[in-house]
XYZ file of C-alpha atoms in Angstrom:
428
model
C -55.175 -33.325 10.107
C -54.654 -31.152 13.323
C -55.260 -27.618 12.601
C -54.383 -24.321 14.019
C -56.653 -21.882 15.162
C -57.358 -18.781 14.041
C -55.376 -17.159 16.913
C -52.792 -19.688 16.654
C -51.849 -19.167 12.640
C -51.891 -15.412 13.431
C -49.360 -16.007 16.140
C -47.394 -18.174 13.859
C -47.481 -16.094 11.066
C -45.861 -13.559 13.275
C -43.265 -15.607 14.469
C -42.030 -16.698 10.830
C -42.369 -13.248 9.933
C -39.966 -12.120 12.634
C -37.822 -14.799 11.962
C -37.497 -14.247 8.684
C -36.799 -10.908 8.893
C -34.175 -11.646 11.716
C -32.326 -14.236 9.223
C -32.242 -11.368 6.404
C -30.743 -9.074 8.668
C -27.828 -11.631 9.312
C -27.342 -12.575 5.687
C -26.657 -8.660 5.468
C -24.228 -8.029 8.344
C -20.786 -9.194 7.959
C -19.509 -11.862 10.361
C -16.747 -9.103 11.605
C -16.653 -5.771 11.526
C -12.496 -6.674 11.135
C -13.159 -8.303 7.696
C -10.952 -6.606 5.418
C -12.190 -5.976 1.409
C -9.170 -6.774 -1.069
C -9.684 -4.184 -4.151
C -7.164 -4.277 -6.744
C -5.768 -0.408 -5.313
C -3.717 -2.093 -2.460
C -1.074 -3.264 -4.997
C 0.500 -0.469 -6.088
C 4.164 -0.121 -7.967
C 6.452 2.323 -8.973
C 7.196 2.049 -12.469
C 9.236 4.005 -14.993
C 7.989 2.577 -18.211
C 6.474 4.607 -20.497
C 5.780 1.290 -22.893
C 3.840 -1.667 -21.647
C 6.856 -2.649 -20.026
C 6.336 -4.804 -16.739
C 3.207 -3.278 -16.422
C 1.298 -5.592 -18.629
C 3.315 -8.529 -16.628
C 3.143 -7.759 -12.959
C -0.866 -5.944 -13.085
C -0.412 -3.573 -10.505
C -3.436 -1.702 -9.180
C -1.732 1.570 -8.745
C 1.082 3.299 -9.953
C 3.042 6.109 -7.875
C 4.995 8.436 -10.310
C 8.034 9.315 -7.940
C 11.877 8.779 -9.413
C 10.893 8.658 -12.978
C 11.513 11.786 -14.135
C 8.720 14.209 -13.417
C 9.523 15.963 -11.075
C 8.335 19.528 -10.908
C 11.189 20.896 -11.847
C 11.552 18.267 -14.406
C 8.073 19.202 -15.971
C 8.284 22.796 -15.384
C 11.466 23.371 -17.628
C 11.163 27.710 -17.079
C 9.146 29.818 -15.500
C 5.604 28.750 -16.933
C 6.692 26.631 -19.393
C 6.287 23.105 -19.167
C 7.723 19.533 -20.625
C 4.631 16.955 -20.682
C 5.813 14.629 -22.957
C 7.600 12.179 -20.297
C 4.158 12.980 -17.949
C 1.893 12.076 -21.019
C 4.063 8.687 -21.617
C 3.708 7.522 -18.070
C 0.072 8.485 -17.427
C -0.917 6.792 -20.614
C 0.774 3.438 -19.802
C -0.734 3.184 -16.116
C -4.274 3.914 -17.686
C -3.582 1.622 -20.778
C -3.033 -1.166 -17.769
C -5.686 -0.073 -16.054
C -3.825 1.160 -12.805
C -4.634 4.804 -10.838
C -1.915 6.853 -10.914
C -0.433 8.875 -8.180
C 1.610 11.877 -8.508
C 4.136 13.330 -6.763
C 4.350 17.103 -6.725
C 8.087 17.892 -5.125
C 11.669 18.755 -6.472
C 11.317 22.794 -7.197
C 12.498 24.212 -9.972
C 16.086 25.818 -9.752
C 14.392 29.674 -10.796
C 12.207 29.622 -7.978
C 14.860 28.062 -5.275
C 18.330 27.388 -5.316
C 17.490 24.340 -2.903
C 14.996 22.012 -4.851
C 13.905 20.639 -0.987
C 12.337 23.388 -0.249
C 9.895 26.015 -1.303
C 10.052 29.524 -0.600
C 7.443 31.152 1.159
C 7.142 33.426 -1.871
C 7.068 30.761 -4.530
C 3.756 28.795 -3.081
C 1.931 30.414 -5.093
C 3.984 28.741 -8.035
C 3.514 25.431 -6.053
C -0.539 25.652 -6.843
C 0.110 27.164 -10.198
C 1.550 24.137 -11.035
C -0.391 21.940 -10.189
C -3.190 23.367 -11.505
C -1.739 23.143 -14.541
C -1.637 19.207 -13.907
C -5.221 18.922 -12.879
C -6.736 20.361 -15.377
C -4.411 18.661 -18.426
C -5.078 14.958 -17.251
C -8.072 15.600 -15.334
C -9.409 12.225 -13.945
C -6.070 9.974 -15.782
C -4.910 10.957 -12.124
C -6.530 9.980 -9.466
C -4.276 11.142 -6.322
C -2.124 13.685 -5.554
C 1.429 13.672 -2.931
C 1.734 16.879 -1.396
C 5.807 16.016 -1.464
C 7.968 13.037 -0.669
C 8.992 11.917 2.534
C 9.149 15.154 4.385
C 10.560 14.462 7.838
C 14.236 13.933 6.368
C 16.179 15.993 5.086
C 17.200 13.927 2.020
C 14.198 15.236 0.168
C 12.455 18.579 2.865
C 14.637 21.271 3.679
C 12.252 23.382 5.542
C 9.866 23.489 8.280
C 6.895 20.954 9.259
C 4.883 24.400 9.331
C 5.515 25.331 5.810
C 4.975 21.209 4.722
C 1.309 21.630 6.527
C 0.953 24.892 4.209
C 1.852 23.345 1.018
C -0.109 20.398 2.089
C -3.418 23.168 2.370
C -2.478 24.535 -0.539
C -2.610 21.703 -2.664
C -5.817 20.941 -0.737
C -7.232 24.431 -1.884
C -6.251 23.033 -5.670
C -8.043 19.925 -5.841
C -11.321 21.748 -4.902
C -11.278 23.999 -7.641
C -9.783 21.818 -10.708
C -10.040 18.247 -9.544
C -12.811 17.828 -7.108
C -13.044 13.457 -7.488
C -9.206 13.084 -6.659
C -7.544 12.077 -4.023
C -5.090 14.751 -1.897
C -2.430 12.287 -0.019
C 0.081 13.414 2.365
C 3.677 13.865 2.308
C 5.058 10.223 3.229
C 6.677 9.845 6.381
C 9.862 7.786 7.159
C 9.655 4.916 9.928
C 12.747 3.288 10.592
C 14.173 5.723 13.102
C 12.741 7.443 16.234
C 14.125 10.988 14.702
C 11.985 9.972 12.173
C 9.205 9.313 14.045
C 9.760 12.834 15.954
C 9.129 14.165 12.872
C 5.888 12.653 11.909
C 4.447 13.466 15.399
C 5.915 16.884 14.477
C 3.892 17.489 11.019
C 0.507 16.080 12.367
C 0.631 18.220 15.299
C 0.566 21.290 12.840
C -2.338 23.534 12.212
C -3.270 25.795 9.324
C -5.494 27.955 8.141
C -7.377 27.326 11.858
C -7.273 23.308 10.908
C -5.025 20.579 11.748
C -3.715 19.913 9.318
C -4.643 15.740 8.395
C -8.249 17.269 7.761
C -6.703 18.569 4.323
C -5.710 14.896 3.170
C -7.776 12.204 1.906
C -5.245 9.698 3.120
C -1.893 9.439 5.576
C 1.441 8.242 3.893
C 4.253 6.077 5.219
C 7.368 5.345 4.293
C 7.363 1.347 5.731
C 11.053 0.665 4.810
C 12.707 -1.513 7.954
C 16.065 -0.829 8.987
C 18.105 -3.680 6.899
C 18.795 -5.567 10.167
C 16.580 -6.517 13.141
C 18.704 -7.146 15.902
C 21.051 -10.080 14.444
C 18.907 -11.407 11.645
C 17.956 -9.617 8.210
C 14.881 -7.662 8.696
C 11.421 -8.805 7.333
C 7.446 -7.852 6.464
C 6.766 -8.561 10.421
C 9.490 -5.691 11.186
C 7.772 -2.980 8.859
C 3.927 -3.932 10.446
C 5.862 -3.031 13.850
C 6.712 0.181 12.736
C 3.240 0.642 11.107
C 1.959 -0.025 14.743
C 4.189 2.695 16.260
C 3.329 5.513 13.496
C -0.589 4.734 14.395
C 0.383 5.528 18.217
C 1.807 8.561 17.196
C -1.027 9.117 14.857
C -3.502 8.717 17.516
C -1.635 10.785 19.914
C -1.804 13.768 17.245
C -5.431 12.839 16.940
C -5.579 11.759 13.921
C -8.717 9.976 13.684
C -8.586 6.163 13.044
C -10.544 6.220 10.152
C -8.409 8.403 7.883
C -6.816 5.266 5.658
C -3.384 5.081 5.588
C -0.989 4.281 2.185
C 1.977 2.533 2.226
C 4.098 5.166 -0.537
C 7.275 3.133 -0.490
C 8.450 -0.231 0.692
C 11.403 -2.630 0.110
C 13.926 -4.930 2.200
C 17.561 -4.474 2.833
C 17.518 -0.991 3.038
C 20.857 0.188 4.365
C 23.569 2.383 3.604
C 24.842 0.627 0.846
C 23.914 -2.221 -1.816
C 21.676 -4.382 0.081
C 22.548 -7.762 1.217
C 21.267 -10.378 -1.655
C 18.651 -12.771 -0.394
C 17.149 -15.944 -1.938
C 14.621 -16.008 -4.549
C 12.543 -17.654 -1.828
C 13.516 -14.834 0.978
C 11.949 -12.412 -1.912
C 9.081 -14.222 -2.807
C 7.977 -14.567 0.681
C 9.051 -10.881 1.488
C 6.175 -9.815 -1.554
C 3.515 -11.644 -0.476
C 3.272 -11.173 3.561
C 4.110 -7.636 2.753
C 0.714 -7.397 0.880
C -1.161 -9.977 3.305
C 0.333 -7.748 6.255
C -0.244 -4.918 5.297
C -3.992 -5.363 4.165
C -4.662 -6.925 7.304
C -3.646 -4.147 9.227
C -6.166 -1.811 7.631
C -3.392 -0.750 4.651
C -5.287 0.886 1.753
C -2.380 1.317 -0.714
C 0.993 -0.184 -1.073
C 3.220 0.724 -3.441
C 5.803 -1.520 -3.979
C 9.811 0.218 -4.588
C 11.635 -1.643 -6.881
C 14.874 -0.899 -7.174
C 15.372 -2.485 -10.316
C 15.403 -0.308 -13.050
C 19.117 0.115 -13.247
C 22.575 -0.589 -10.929
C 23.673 2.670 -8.963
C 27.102 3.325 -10.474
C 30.073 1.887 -8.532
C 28.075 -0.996 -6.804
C 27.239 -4.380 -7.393
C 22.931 -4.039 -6.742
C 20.582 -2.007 -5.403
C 19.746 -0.669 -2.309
C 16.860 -3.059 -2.354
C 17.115 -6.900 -2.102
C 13.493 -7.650 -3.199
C 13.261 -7.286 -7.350
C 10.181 -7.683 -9.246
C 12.061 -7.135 -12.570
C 15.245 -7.677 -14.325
C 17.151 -4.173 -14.140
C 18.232 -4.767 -17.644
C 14.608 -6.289 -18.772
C 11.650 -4.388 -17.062
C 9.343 -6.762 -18.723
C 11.134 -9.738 -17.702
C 9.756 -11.244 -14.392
C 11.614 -12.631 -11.678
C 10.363 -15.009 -8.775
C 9.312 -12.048 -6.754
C 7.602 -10.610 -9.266
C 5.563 -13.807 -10.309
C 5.023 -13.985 -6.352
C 3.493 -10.410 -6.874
C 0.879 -11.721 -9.218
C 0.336 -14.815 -7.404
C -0.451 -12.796 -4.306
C -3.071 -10.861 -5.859
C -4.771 -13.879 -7.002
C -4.807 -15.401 -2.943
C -5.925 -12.529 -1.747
C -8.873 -12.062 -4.261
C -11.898 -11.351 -1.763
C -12.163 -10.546 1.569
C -9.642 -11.184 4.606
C -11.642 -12.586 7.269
C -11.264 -10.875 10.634
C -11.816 -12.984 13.760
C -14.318 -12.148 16.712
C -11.737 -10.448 18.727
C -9.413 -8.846 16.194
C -8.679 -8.243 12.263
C -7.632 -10.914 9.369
C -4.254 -13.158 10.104
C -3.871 -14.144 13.122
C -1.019 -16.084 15.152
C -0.899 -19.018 17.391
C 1.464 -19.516 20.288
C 3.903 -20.132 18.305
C 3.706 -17.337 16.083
C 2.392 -19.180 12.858
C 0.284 -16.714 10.984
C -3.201 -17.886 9.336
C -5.090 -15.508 6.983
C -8.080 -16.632 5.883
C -10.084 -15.272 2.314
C -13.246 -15.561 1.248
C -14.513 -14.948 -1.969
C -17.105 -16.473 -4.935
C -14.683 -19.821 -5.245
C -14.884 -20.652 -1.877
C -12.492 -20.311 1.307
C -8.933 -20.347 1.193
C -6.204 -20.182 4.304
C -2.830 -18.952 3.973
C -0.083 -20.221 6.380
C 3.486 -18.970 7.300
C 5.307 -18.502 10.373
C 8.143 -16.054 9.807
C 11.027 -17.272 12.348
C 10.616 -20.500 13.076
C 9.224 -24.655 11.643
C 5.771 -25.028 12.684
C 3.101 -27.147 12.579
C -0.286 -26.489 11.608
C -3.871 -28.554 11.630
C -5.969 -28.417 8.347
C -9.688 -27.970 7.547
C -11.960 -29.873 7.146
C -12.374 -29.218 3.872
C -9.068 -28.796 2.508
C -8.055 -30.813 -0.228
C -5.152 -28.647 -2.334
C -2.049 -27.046 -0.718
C -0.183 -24.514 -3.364
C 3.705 -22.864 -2.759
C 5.196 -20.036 -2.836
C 6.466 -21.211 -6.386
C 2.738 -21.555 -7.617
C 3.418 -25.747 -7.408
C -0.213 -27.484 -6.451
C -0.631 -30.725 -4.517
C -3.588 -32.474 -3.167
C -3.456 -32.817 0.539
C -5.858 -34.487 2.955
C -8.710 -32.639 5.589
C -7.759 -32.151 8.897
C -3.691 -33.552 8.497
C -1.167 -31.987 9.640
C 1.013 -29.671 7.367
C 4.497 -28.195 8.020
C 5.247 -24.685 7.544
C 7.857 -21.826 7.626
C 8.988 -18.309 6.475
C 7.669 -18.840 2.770
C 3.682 -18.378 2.789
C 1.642 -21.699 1.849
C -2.029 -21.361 0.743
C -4.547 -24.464 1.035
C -7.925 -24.339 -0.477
C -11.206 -26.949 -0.775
């Protein structure tokens, strides 16, 4: 038997030990610093059932409490006097389901302004009365706070980006004293036109207090709603990551730092000035899940899906939103899109793998998207390409293809397998 010296083992025991140490430190380092975590936050809902309602069908994440009858002036009934019971209903259902809940504080009360947009200078100091009074009642039942909705239009803010950056400190100042653990998140801000971008630039160039004023929020909100038409054809998930891109630029430009996450308050298709133009059960399905795959790919913390289907506005024949999760008669009656939002949830369980050179689902030539996840089960790959028939090569190791619908077939490694708008996931 040839043996080492003394020197030599010493030397080799070295080497192995480096090694060894080397291979550790790659085990712990993710192969991309792009990869993308999947927690069960990112799919968030609005939801106005104070039962188990959908919510024990559709398993959201998150729930955003906006629309559903608590507003403030809708909780504070007079002048330090307040109506919980509808707050207490909702709150308990989200928890029961296991989802965070996120209020909205906006809509004041008629005996502290005439215009329930906007809050008098003089009447902040009801603002953080208020919600104190919310913090310290449900305590950690909420997890987040919304300084107001959608404040660069005036559908829902009335008065100036200055006096939205105060509110936004003074709800700020509110947490730290009755709710230290949640979460303060900024007034969303609409997307879909460049007044509306104007207007974002316009709050996050505000400072307060000595401070711009994003240091005072946990998290940035947008309003991701696409215009209900891109160009000639209806728009789609790619058209709302578009404007995503443009409200970073303008985040960046207002130097918002990169790292402040961003939450997706309210999305939906067909937005217009009307009913919305009625799409295919498959159109939906596919709108749900590249929304979520989109959106988490592009560094999307939250999204809270709009759903326009808890009632027809009177005199129409819909809603302003083509994409329903529920029946508007049933809320605990699923339809396609809403089975698409569980499904969705269960392809994206893991991580989204990032590539080398940039984050999770990338596109070919031709535009065909591939997001890959990772998790305990093994790898899956999900394929769509959103305008046109494409053609894409397999794994090695793929063996089961399964639809939009949820339908599972076996296919074979490395064959080729058609795809188009509606989001196909293959798996080992």
């Amino acid at each position: 038997m040839f043996r080492l010296s003394s020197r030599a083992r010493s030397r080799r025991i070295t080497i192995v030990s480096a090694l060894a140490a080397t291979l550790a430190l790659v085990a712990c380092t993710p192969a991309t610093a792009s990869n993308v975590r999947v927690r069960h936050g990112l799919f968030g809902i609005h939801d106005n059932t104070s039962t188990s309602g959908s919510l024990g069908k559709i398993h959201p994440g998150a729930v955003r409490l906006w629309d559903v009858g608590v507003q403030w002036g809708q909780v504070e009934t007079s002048r330090h006097h307040y109506s919980w019971g509808r707050l207490d209903q909702l709150v308990t259902a989200a928890r029961k389901h296991h989802a965070e809940v996120t209020m909205v504080v906006a809509g004041t009360p008629s005996f502290y302004s005439k215009d329930p947009w906007n809050v008098p200078a003089t009447h902040i100091g009801d603002y953080k009365a208020f919600v104190a009074h919310v913090m310290k009642r449900y305590g950690r039942r909420i997890s987040a706070y919304q300084v107001w909705n959608e404040g660069n239009i005036k559908t829902f803010w009335t008065g100036t980006f200055a006096k939205l950056a105060r509110l936004t400190q003074a709800m700020d100042q509110v947490r730290d004293k009755f709710a230290r653990r949640a979460k303060v998140i900024a007034p969303p801000m609409v997307t879909r036109l460049k007044f509306e971008m104007k207007g974002l630039s316009s709050f996050y160039n505000q400072r307060v207090g000595g401070k711009a004023v994003w240091r005072y929020v946990d998290a940035v909100a947008l309003s991701l709603y696409p215009t209900e038409r891109a160009g000639t054809r209806l728009a789609v998930p790619e058209d709302s990551i578009r404007l995503l891109h443009a409200a970073k630029q303008r985040l960046r430009a207002a130097g918002v730092p990169g790292s402040k996450p961003i939450w997706n308050t309210e999305v939906n298709y067909g937005m217009g000035s009307g009913t919305a133009v009625k799409i295919s059960d498959a159109r939906q399905i596919a709108n749900v899940m590249r929304t979520y795959l989109l959106n988490a790919a592009n560094g999307v913390k939250r999204v809270f899906w709009y759903r326009y289907d808890w009632g027809y506005l009177p005199g129409t024949a819909g809603t302003l939103g083509n994409t329903l999760l529920t029946s508007p008669t049933n809320s605990g009656s699923l339809r396609p899109a809403g089975k698409a939002y569980l499904r969705i949830q269960q392809w994206m369980h893991g991580t989204l793998l990032g590539t080398r050179t940039g984050p999770p689902c990338r596109t070919d030539r031709h535009g065909t998207y591939t997001c890959v996840v990772k998790d305990s089960s093994g790898v899956r790959r999900i394929y769509w390409n959103p305008f046109h028939r494409a053609k894409v090569r397999l794994a090695s190791n793929a063996h089961h293809k399964t639809t939009e619908f949820g339908v599972r077939d076996r296919v074979k490694p490395r064959s080729t397998l058609a795809v188009n708008y509606k989001p196909v996931m293959v798996s080992s």
